[in-house]
Tab-separated table of C-alpha atoms in Angstrom:
chain	number	residue	atom	x	y	z
I	210	MET	CA	75.873	116.064	150.409
I	211	LEU	CA	78.228	113.412	151.494
I	212	GLU	CA	75.685	111.193	153.341
I	213	PHE	CA	76.111	107.774	152.335
I	214	LYS	CA	74.113	104.385	153.748
I	215	PRO	CA	76.621	102.202	155.276
I	216	PHE	CA	76.314	99.789	152.602
I	217	GLY	CA	77.727	101.892	149.582
I	218	TRP	CA	81.061	102.898	151.789
I	219	LYS	CA	81.030	98.945	152.975
I	220	THR	CA	81.035	97.777	149.640
I	221	LEU	CA	83.530	100.399	148.056
I	222	LEU	CA	85.874	99.809	151.030
I	223	THR	CA	85.982	96.135	150.611
I	224	GLY	CA	86.507	95.978	147.335
I	225	LEU	CA	89.361	98.261	147.419
I	226	ALA	CA	90.772	96.051	150.147
I	227	VAL	CA	90.845	92.913	148.538
I	228	MET	CA	92.100	94.534	145.229
I	229	ALA	CA	94.949	96.063	147.382
I	230	LEU	CA	95.670	92.575	148.813
I	231	LEU	CA	95.451	91.069	145.346
I	232	GLY	CA	97.636	94.073	143.885
I	233	CYS	CA	100.807	93.158	146.087
I	234	ASN	CA	101.368	90.122	143.514
I	235	ALA	CA	100.004	92.156	139.957
I	236	LYS	CA	102.039	92.944	137.255
I	237	PRO	CA	100.848	96.371	135.758
I	238	TYR	CA	98.558	96.448	133.092
I	239	ASP	CA	97.175	99.117	131.426
I	240	TYR	CA	93.274	98.902	131.381
I	241	GLN	CA	91.561	101.041	128.888
I	242	PRO	CA	87.598	101.175	129.421
I	243	THR	CA	85.968	100.513	126.315
I	244	ALA	CA	82.068	99.827	127.082
I	245	GLY	CA	80.341	102.745	125.239
I	246	GLU	CA	83.701	103.750	123.834
I	247	MET	CA	85.942	103.148	120.593
I	248	LYS	CA	88.471	100.609	121.733
I	249	PRO	CA	92.094	101.457	121.619
I	250	GLY	CA	94.241	99.916	119.071
I	251	PRO	CA	94.894	99.716	115.249
I	252	GLY	CA	91.983	101.408	112.703
I	253	VAL	CA	91.681	100.230	109.117
I	254	LEU	CA	92.824	103.521	108.055
I	255	THR	CA	95.066	105.285	111.144
I	256	GLY	CA	97.846	102.410	111.637
I	257	GLU	CA	99.091	100.507	114.686
I	258	ASP	CA	98.112	103.583	117.225
I	259	GLY	CA	94.737	103.769	115.991
I	260	GLU	CA	94.934	107.569	116.028
I	261	LEU	CA	95.366	110.554	113.241
I	262	THR	CA	98.111	112.701	114.337
I	263	ILE	CA	97.602	115.774	113.011
I	264	TYR	CA	101.174	117.198	113.464
I	265	ASP	CA	103.927	115.689	115.852
I	266	SER	CA	107.283	117.001	116.395
I	267	GLU	CA	109.007	113.911	116.262
I	268	LYS	CA	106.854	111.820	113.996
I	269	GLY	CA	105.538	114.167	111.175
I	270	GLY	CA	101.788	112.703	110.723
I	271	ALA	CA	99.138	113.199	108.397
I	272	PHE	CA	101.004	115.837	106.498
I	273	PRO	CA	104.476	114.225	107.298
I	274	ARG	CA	107.711	116.338	107.274
I	275	ASP	CA	109.095	113.943	104.840
I	276	ALA	CA	107.321	116.313	101.964
I	277	ASP	CA	109.927	118.936	103.214
I	278	ALA	CA	112.609	116.727	102.575
I	279	GLN	CA	111.767	116.107	99.043
I	280	GLN	CA	111.550	119.510	98.245
I	281	PRO	CA	114.505	120.852	96.058
I	282	GLY	CA	117.241	121.905	98.366
I	283	ALA	CA	116.310	120.148	101.342
I	284	SER	CA	119.157	118.442	103.086
I	285	GLY	CA	119.801	114.538	102.959
I	286	GLU	CA	121.241	114.632	106.085
I	287	ASN	CA	117.448	115.128	107.468
I	288	THR	CA	115.839	112.514	105.296
I	289	ALA	CA	117.099	109.274	106.888
I	290	PRO	CA	116.062	109.747	110.365
I	291	LYS	CA	112.458	111.372	109.275
I	292	THR	CA	111.877	108.465	107.148
I	293	ALA	CA	112.084	105.936	109.810
I	294	ALA	CA	110.015	107.966	112.140
I	295	ALA	CA	107.306	108.433	109.708
I	296	GLY	CA	107.038	104.833	109.426
I	297	THR	CA	105.830	102.662	106.440
I	298	ALA	CA	103.227	105.443	105.300
I	299	ALA	CA	106.254	107.461	104.100
I	300	ALA	CA	108.504	104.732	103.117
I	301	GLY	CA	110.999	105.590	100.657
I	302	PRO	CA	113.187	103.221	98.477
I	303	SER	CA	115.977	102.600	101.053
I	304	ASP	CA	113.152	101.529	103.304
I	305	GLN	CA	111.838	99.191	100.959
I	306	ALA	CA	115.052	97.459	100.006
I	307	GLY	CA	115.944	96.937	104.268
I	308	GLU	CA	112.240	95.690	104.415
I	309	PHE	CA	113.102	93.058	101.756
I	310	ARG	CA	116.314	92.245	103.227
I	311	GLU	CA	114.335	91.386	106.465
I	312	PHE	CA	111.903	89.510	104.437
I	313	GLN	CA	114.550	87.318	103.372
I	314	GLU	CA	115.985	86.650	106.587
I	315	PHE	CA	112.682	85.980	108.060
I	316	GLN	CA	112.125	83.155	105.437
I	317	GLN	CA	115.809	81.874	106.124
I	318	TRP	CA	114.539	81.541	109.641
I	319	GLN	CA	111.638	79.779	109.073
I	320	LYS	CA	113.746	77.125	107.055
I	321	GLU	CA	116.054	77.025	109.677
I	322	LYS	CA	113.760	76.866	112.663
I	323	ALA	CA	114.709	73.145	113.413
I	324	GLN	CA	118.425	73.724	113.473
I	325	PHE	CA	118.243	76.685	115.205
I	326	HIS	CA	116.327	75.280	118.247
I	327	GLU	CA	119.244	72.396	118.314
I	328	TYR	CA	121.739	75.595	118.751
I	329	GLN	CA	119.694	76.766	121.439
I	330	GLN	CA	119.539	73.457	123.686
I	331	TRP	CA	123.604	72.898	122.561
I	332	LYS	CA	123.718	76.831	124.188
I	333	ASN	CA	122.524	76.086	127.166
I	334	SER	CA	124.285	73.020	127.734
I	335	ARG	CA	127.708	72.940	129.959
I	336	ALA	CA	129.956	72.532	126.960
I	337	GLY	CA	127.947	74.775	124.632
I	338	SER	CA	127.815	77.944	127.212
I	339	ALA	CA	131.607	78.258	127.416
I	340	GLU	CA	131.935	78.187	123.905
I	341	PHE	CA	129.409	80.772	123.728
I	342	GLN	CA	131.075	83.227	126.334
I	343	GLU	CA	134.040	82.939	123.920
I	344	PHE	CA	131.976	84.005	121.247
I	345	GLN	CA	130.116	86.821	122.530
I	346	ALA	CA	133.812	88.010	123.780
I	347	TYR	CA	134.277	88.155	120.081
I	348	GLN	CA	131.062	89.765	119.041
I	349	GLN	CA	131.927	92.259	121.830
I	350	TRP	CA	135.265	93.187	120.341
I	351	GLN	CA	133.939	93.197	116.908
I	352	GLU	CA	131.210	96.065	117.563
I	353	THR	CA	133.502	98.387	119.208
I	354	ALA	CA	136.027	97.638	116.511
I	355	GLN	CA	133.365	98.103	113.466
I	356	GLY	CA	131.066	100.296	115.554
I	357	SER	CA	127.523	99.572	116.729
I	358	PRO	CA	124.613	98.594	114.228
I	359	ASP	CA	122.067	100.153	116.608
I	360	PHE	CA	120.335	102.179	113.980
I	361	GLU	CA	119.825	99.425	111.791
I	362	GLU	CA	118.739	97.320	114.552
I	363	PHE	CA	116.463	99.812	115.720
I	364	GLN	CA	114.698	99.863	112.107
I	365	ALA	CA	114.320	96.525	111.984
I	366	TYR	CA	112.468	96.316	115.663
I	367	GLN	CA	110.591	99.264	114.727
I	368	GLU	CA	109.511	97.697	111.463
I	369	TRP	CA	108.607	94.020	113.387
I	370	LYS	CA	106.476	95.793	115.664
I	371	LYS	CA	104.437	97.481	113.149
I	372	SER	CA	103.945	93.699	111.331
I	373	GLY	CA	101.970	93.243	114.655
I	374	LYS	CA	104.438	90.135	115.910
I	375	SER	CA	104.835	89.591	119.407
I	376	SER	CA	107.763	90.390	121.522
I	377	ALA	CA	108.555	86.725	122.127
I	378	GLU	CA	108.724	85.956	118.820
I	379	TYR	CA	111.066	88.753	118.010
I	380	LYS	CA	113.196	87.833	120.736
I	381	GLU	CA	113.247	84.348	119.175
I	382	PHE	CA	114.203	85.736	115.748
I	383	GLN	CA	116.874	88.124	117.418
I	384	GLU	CA	118.387	84.964	118.811
I	385	TRP	CA	118.306	83.352	115.348
I	386	ARG	CA	120.506	86.221	114.058
I	387	GLU	CA	122.734	85.709	116.731
I	388	PHE	CA	122.989	82.028	115.769
I	389	LYS	CA	123.524	83.087	112.426
I	390	ALA	CA	126.665	85.410	113.219
I	391	TYR	CA	127.586	82.315	115.436
I	392	GLN	CA	128.073	80.270	112.556
I	393	GLU	CA	129.961	83.002	111.062
I	394	TRP	CA	132.462	82.784	113.585
I	395	LYS	CA	132.628	79.422	113.457
I	396	LYS	CA	133.618	79.684	109.955
I	397	THR	CA	136.227	81.961	110.586
I	398	GLN	CA	137.734	79.786	113.486
I	399	LYS	CA	137.956	77.203	110.920
I	400	LYS	CA	140.146	78.968	108.787
Q	119	MET	CA	67.118	123.174	95.912
Q	120	ASP	CA	66.698	120.614	98.542
Q	121	GLU	CA	68.510	121.450	101.297
Q	122	SER	CA	67.126	118.993	103.437
Q	123	ASP	CA	70.075	117.034	104.086
Q	124	ILE	CA	71.896	120.058	105.329
Q	125	GLY	CA	69.677	120.665	108.108
Q	126	ASP	CA	69.992	116.686	108.848
Q	127	VAL	CA	73.297	116.980	109.499
Q	128	LYS	CA	74.489	117.371	112.915
Q	129	PHE	CA	77.902	117.590	114.740
Q	130	LYS	CA	78.209	117.472	118.383
Q	131	GLU	CA	81.736	117.261	120.074
Q	132	ARG	CA	82.210	114.191	122.144
Q	133	LYS	CA	85.776	115.254	123.758
Q	134	ILE	CA	87.561	118.363	122.922
Q	135	GLU	CA	90.452	118.294	125.812
Q	136	PHE	CA	94.034	118.798	126.139
Q	137	TRP	CA	96.137	117.712	128.723
Q	138	VAL	CA	99.918	118.403	130.606
Q	139	GLY	CA	101.941	116.653	132.627
Q	140	GLN	CA	103.260	112.690	132.619
Q	141	GLU	CA	105.476	112.108	135.774
Q	142	TYR	CA	103.673	113.649	138.092
Q	143	GLY	CA	100.145	112.972	136.772
Q	144	LYS	CA	97.919	114.243	134.265
Q	145	LEU	CA	95.862	117.712	134.453
Q	146	TRP	CA	92.957	117.922	131.713
Q	147	VAL	CA	91.266	120.711	130.464
Q	148	GLY	CA	88.300	121.084	128.156
Q	149	GLN	CA	85.177	118.541	127.349
Q	150	GLY	CA	86.011	114.936	128.374
Q	151	ASP	CA	85.362	112.206	131.215
Q	152	MET	CA	84.525	113.169	134.227
Q	153	ALA	CA	86.752	110.952	137.122
Q	154	SER	CA	83.796	109.107	137.896
Q	155	ASN	CA	82.654	108.282	133.990
Q	156	SER	CA	82.881	104.718	133.220
Q	157	THR	CA	83.562	103.561	136.665
Q	158	ALA	CA	80.441	101.585	136.581
Q	159	GLU	CA	81.626	100.152	133.327
Q	160	VAL	CA	84.879	98.032	133.810
Q	161	ASP	CA	84.280	94.976	131.382
Q	162	LEU	CA	87.120	92.667	130.202
Q	163	SER	CA	84.761	90.462	128.626
Q	164	GLY	CA	85.162	91.303	124.942
Q	165	THR	CA	81.436	91.772	124.326
Q	166	ASP	CA	80.980	95.090	125.631
Q	167	VAL	CA	80.358	96.328	121.974
Q	168	ALA	CA	76.855	94.459	122.133
Q	169	ALA	CA	76.287	94.053	126.216
Q	170	TYR	CA	77.579	95.565	129.102
Q	171	SER	CA	76.263	97.138	132.451
Q	172	SER	CA	74.565	100.075	130.873
Q	173	MET	CA	71.714	97.615	129.669
Q	174	ALA	CA	69.211	100.382	129.032
Q	175	ASP	CA	71.469	100.990	125.674
Q	176	VAL	CA	69.838	98.126	123.650
Q	177	GLY	CA	66.078	99.276	123.294
Q	178	GLY	CA	66.375	102.152	125.559
Q	179	SER	CA	63.496	104.044	123.664
Q	180	PHE	CA	60.792	101.283	123.375
Q	181	GLU	CA	58.067	101.795	125.631
Q	182	PHE	CA	56.532	99.233	128.214
Q	183	GLN	CA	53.362	98.188	127.133
Q	184	ASP	CA	50.125	96.725	129.026
Q	185	ASP	CA	48.030	94.385	126.425
Q	186	GLY	CA	48.464	97.324	123.992
Q	187	VAL	CA	48.263	100.400	126.044
Q	188	GLY	CA	51.201	102.129	126.896
Q	189	THR	CA	52.491	102.739	130.248
Q	190	GLY	CA	54.563	105.784	129.544
Q	191	ILE	CA	57.715	103.938	130.931
Q	192	THR	CA	60.277	102.842	128.752
Q	193	VAL	CA	63.459	100.605	129.130
Q	194	GLY	CA	65.978	103.871	129.513
Q	195	GLY	CA	63.243	105.149	132.126
Q	196	SER	CA	63.307	102.092	134.344
Q	197	ARG	CA	67.000	100.957	134.574
Q	198	SER	CA	70.056	102.402	134.416
Q	199	ASN	CA	73.780	101.927	135.802
Q	200	PHE	CA	74.388	105.131	137.259
Q	201	ASP	CA	77.677	105.493	136.109
Q	202	GLY	CA	78.963	108.658	137.047
Q	203	LEU	CA	78.684	112.010	135.299
Q	204	SER	CA	79.497	110.950	131.837
Q	205	ARG	CA	81.713	113.847	129.889
Q	206	ARG	CA	81.534	117.725	130.807
Q	207	ASP	CA	83.565	121.000	130.379
Q	208	ARG	CA	85.631	120.180	133.442
Q	209	VAL	CA	89.357	120.516	135.021
Q	210	ARG	CA	90.269	117.139	135.946
Q	211	TYR	CA	93.450	115.608	137.280
Q	212	ASP	CA	94.927	112.073	137.159
Q	213	THR	CA	97.674	110.830	139.753
Q	214	PRO	CA	100.589	108.986	138.340
Q	215	LYS	CA	99.880	105.195	138.732
Q	216	PHE	CA	100.902	103.274	141.992
Q	217	ALA	CA	100.951	99.523	142.158
Q	218	GLY	CA	98.381	99.187	139.512
Q	219	PHE	CA	96.117	102.384	141.474
Q	220	TYR	CA	95.554	105.782	140.481
Q	221	GLY	CA	93.021	108.264	141.291
Q	222	SER	CA	91.074	110.906	139.756
Q	223	ALA	CA	89.471	114.068	140.693
Q	224	SER	CA	87.318	116.541	138.387
Q	225	THR	CA	85.233	119.611	138.753
Q	226	ALA	CA	82.291	120.977	136.768
Q	227	GLY	CA	79.887	123.824	136.456
Q	228	ASP	CA	76.719	123.874	138.520
Q	229	SER	CA	79.555	122.878	141.489
Q	230	ARG	CA	79.521	119.543	140.380
Q	231	TRP	CA	82.891	117.406	141.364
Q	232	ASP	CA	83.971	113.846	141.821
Q	233	GLY	CA	86.506	111.842	142.953
Q	234	ALA	CA	87.525	108.128	141.443
Q	235	LEU	CA	90.063	105.212	141.976
Q	236	ARG	CA	90.909	102.686	139.672
Q	237	TYR	CA	93.213	99.787	139.610
Q	238	SER	CA	94.473	97.234	137.158
Q	239	GLY	CA	96.804	94.529	137.504
Q	240	ASP	CA	98.171	91.017	135.901
Q	241	PHE	CA	98.606	88.253	138.063
Q	242	GLY	CA	99.753	86.154	135.222
Q	243	TRP	CA	96.848	83.789	135.403
Q	244	ALA	CA	94.275	86.418	135.411
Q	245	LYS	CA	93.568	89.963	134.533
Q	246	LEU	CA	91.936	92.122	136.952
Q	247	ALA	CA	90.728	96.048	136.434
Q	248	ALA	CA	88.233	97.590	138.907
Q	249	ALA	CA	87.128	101.088	139.580
Q	250	GLY	CA	85.230	103.199	142.144
Q	251	ALA	CA	83.910	106.827	142.653
Q	252	TYR	CA	81.751	109.337	144.109
Q	253	ALA	CA	79.833	112.098	142.279
Q	254	ASP	CA	78.373	115.020	143.829
Q	255	LEU	CA	75.754	116.389	141.500
Q	256	GLY	CA	76.157	120.134	143.117
Q	257	THR	CA	73.551	122.504	142.284
Q	258	SER	CA	72.725	120.617	139.004
Q	259	SER	CA	69.276	118.922	140.476
Q	260	ASP	CA	67.127	119.979	143.085
Q	261	THR	CA	65.602	116.254	143.557
Q	262	GLN	CA	69.359	114.446	143.088
Q	263	ASP	CA	72.224	114.598	145.427
Q	264	SER	CA	75.193	112.045	144.535
Q	265	ILE	CA	75.900	109.206	142.719
Q	266	ILE	CA	78.050	106.206	143.687
Q	267	SER	CA	79.471	103.997	141.506
Q	268	ALA	CA	81.983	100.814	141.378
Q	269	SER	CA	82.778	98.018	139.038
Q	270	ALA	CA	85.089	94.994	138.254
Q	271	SER	CA	85.879	92.363	136.076
Q	272	MET	CA	88.453	89.667	135.951
Q	273	LEU	CA	89.561	87.814	132.991
Q	274	PHE	CA	91.292	84.282	133.302
Q	275	ASP	CA	93.696	83.398	130.946
Q	276	PHE	CA	91.971	80.577	129.872
Q	277	GLY	CA	89.000	83.053	128.839
Q	278	LEU	CA	86.334	82.831	131.530
Q	279	ASN	CA	85.337	86.314	133.074
Q	280	LEU	CA	83.200	87.757	135.315
Q	281	THR	CA	82.066	91.165	135.440
Q	282	VAL	CA	80.196	93.169	137.964
Q	283	SER	CA	78.822	96.352	138.531
Q	284	TYR	CA	77.207	98.546	141.183
Q	285	GLY	CA	75.495	101.926	141.035
Q	286	LYS	CA	73.386	104.424	143.331
Q	287	ARG	CA	72.076	107.594	143.064
Q	288	GLU	CA	71.087	109.289	146.100
Q	289	GLN	CA	67.724	110.872	145.275
Q	290	ASP	CA	64.490	112.219	147.497
Q	291	ASN	CA	62.384	109.570	148.167
Q	292	THR	CA	63.747	106.922	146.082
Q	293	ASP	CA	67.223	106.332	146.141
Q	294	PRO	CA	67.556	104.210	143.146
Q	295	TYR	CA	70.239	101.687	142.553
Q	296	ASN	CA	71.419	99.103	139.819
Q	297	LEU	CA	73.187	95.655	140.289
Q	298	PHE	CA	74.799	93.744	137.354
Q	299	GLY	CA	76.120	90.662	136.679
Q	300	LYS	CA	78.189	89.280	133.686
Q	301	VAL	CA	79.941	85.531	132.653
Q	302	GLY	CA	81.814	85.253	129.965
Q	303	TYR	CA	84.530	83.077	127.671
Q	304	LYS	CA	86.950	84.420	125.290
Q	305	PHE	CA	87.712	81.699	122.790
Q	306	LEU	CA	90.025	81.202	119.812
Q	307	GLU	CA	91.398	84.644	120.375
Q	308	LYS	CA	88.518	85.963	118.071
Q	309	HIS	CA	85.352	84.902	119.691
Q	310	ALA	CA	83.563	86.275	123.000
Q	311	VAL	CA	80.707	85.130	124.181
Q	312	SER	CA	78.669	86.082	127.644
Q	313	VAL	CA	75.391	86.037	129.466
Q	314	GLN	CA	74.431	88.768	131.693
Q	315	TRP	CA	71.659	90.380	134.152
Q	316	GLY	CA	71.297	94.045	135.279
Q	317	HIS	CA	68.372	94.971	138.060
Q	318	THR	CA	67.533	98.105	138.807
Q	319	GLU	CA	65.313	98.868	141.749
Q	320	ASN	CA	63.241	102.703	142.471
Q	321	LEU	CA	63.972	104.247	138.910
Q	322	SER	CA	60.723	104.603	137.168
Q	323	ALA	CA	58.996	104.606	140.245
Q	324	LYS	CA	59.599	104.072	144.104
Q	325	ASP	CA	59.811	99.705	144.233
Q	326	ASP	CA	59.709	99.349	140.825
Q	327	GLU	CA	62.182	96.777	139.193
Q	328	GLY	CA	63.517	96.962	136.009
Q	329	ASP	CA	65.112	93.282	135.112
Q	330	SER	CA	67.284	93.053	131.830
Q	331	TYR	CA	68.757	89.319	130.825
Q	332	GLY	CA	71.295	88.971	128.004
Q	333	ILE	CA	73.361	86.826	125.630
Q	334	ALA	CA	75.737	88.136	123.451
Q	335	TYR	CA	78.300	87.062	120.896
Q	336	VAL	CA	81.358	89.077	119.667
Q	337	TYR	CA	83.328	87.885	116.349
Q	338	SER	CA	86.546	90.220	115.772
Q	339	PRO	CA	88.062	89.149	112.745
Q	340	TRP	CA	90.647	91.748	112.935
Q	341	GLN	CA	91.583	94.097	115.896
Q	342	SER	CA	89.808	97.043	114.207
Q	343	VAL	CA	86.391	95.219	112.867
Q	344	GLU	CA	83.919	93.475	115.138
Q	345	PHE	CA	80.930	91.477	114.522
Q	346	TYR	CA	78.186	91.031	117.096
Q	347	GLY	CA	74.810	89.496	117.962
Q	348	SER	CA	72.835	90.077	121.098
Q	349	TYR	CA	69.604	88.951	122.892
Q	350	VAL	CA	67.827	90.989	125.258
Q	351	LEU	CA	64.789	90.568	127.414
Q	352	HIS	CA	63.606	93.516	129.481
Q	353	THR	CA	60.917	93.253	132.069
Q	354	LEU	CA	59.300	95.823	134.403
Q	355	ASP	CA	58.171	95.189	137.801
Q	356	ARG	CA	55.587	97.639	139.064
Q	357	ASP	CA	55.121	98.072	142.576
Q	358	THR	CA	51.611	99.526	141.876
Q	359	GLY	CA	49.223	98.030	139.124
Q	360	SER	CA	49.434	95.712	136.800
Q	361	ASP	CA	52.993	94.756	135.161
Q	362	PRO	CA	53.424	95.525	131.537
Q	363	ASP	CA	54.387	92.746	129.138
Q	364	ASP	CA	58.008	91.980	128.497
Q	365	ILE	CA	60.575	93.597	125.626
Q	366	THR	CA	62.512	91.354	123.989
Q	367	ALA	CA	65.305	92.800	121.453
Q	368	LEU	CA	67.281	90.981	119.007
Q	369	PHE	CA	70.277	92.900	116.855
Q	370	PHE	CA	73.132	92.275	115.087
Q	371	GLY	CA	75.416	94.831	113.674
Q	372	GLY	CA	79.312	95.528	113.251
Q	373	ARG	CA	81.659	98.346	114.351
Q	374	VAL	CA	84.896	99.106	111.949
Q	375	LYS	CA	87.378	101.506	113.678
Q	376	PHE	CA	88.853	103.804	111.018
């Protein structure tokens, strides 16, 4: 049953050879077939993943484990990570406060964009980069002295991702935060 | 009590499967895509909800008529994209990805088996996706032996996209095959338009030619919602006797992902 006319094999092999040559210079790209199928991505009710998870040992799911945490006797220690993992669907008051803080930061960022872009240009200049290195050293010292803010950063990142913002925009947002920290540092230097 | 509604409701499973593995590839068991499924349907145009290589999906049950007399040949009976072995109860293995490539193999009842190779890559200025497969029909048919299918689609970063598909079934005396081409354009992030043509030969009968021409437009206001419109012209050129009348289809619709 493996008898093919030459045309089919030649077509396939030529195509694969061309792809192999082209593929040497390509970045990975995850293509999902959509013809005749539902396309991947968010759904109206199923959130960013476009999937309804009945149970997930890490995230919870349609019946999230947060419900367990709210039952009498549930330990507070387990509540925070579960809430963070279950996402906005199970967001509690502390998450809402965090979201509001982030929103305020976002508004501030929008207002200060022009000033921030000037700062970026300065940072890339020769004089700026030397001072910036000093600032980075100060940041490292501060982090080791006061502990890592990784968890808060992670939460902010997750929320940002859920809002559908692009990674480039998120990077700029992070740089702006760094700029704000730099401004604070400059104030302390003047004192 | 009127129970007609109960009788009308039918549930048919599309996919019920589980898989294991990640680093060394994936092993799938259950009803799902055979390795060759969708290898003739790679499409980056953004209009595939309205038009793709399976041109018979639009008006497939309409029968060609010759001066008002039915020919017994439908749109779906005279064109196909020969897209592998569809979904079956099967065991399937997918290799890990290497430089954008990965291979798949699966086997199902009646000694059916298939193998496929897929590629996807992003060059910065364009994205390319392609697939090719061989499928053996085993003992499931006395007249059909195997299917070979392949397709490729390229989407340039400025929106232009090109898609081609080829499929062929090894079959007693006829060996029907299909060619498909599409040129599309994506613009303003939410819009996609394309023109496409499909040509199937030898399917309804030896040397019969079924051609389909189409224009499609899709508007996606949000990622989960698509509105579409399409115009398709189906023709059938018979080897014997007179050619039946063309069939024109114009349709609009929407799709919401919940």
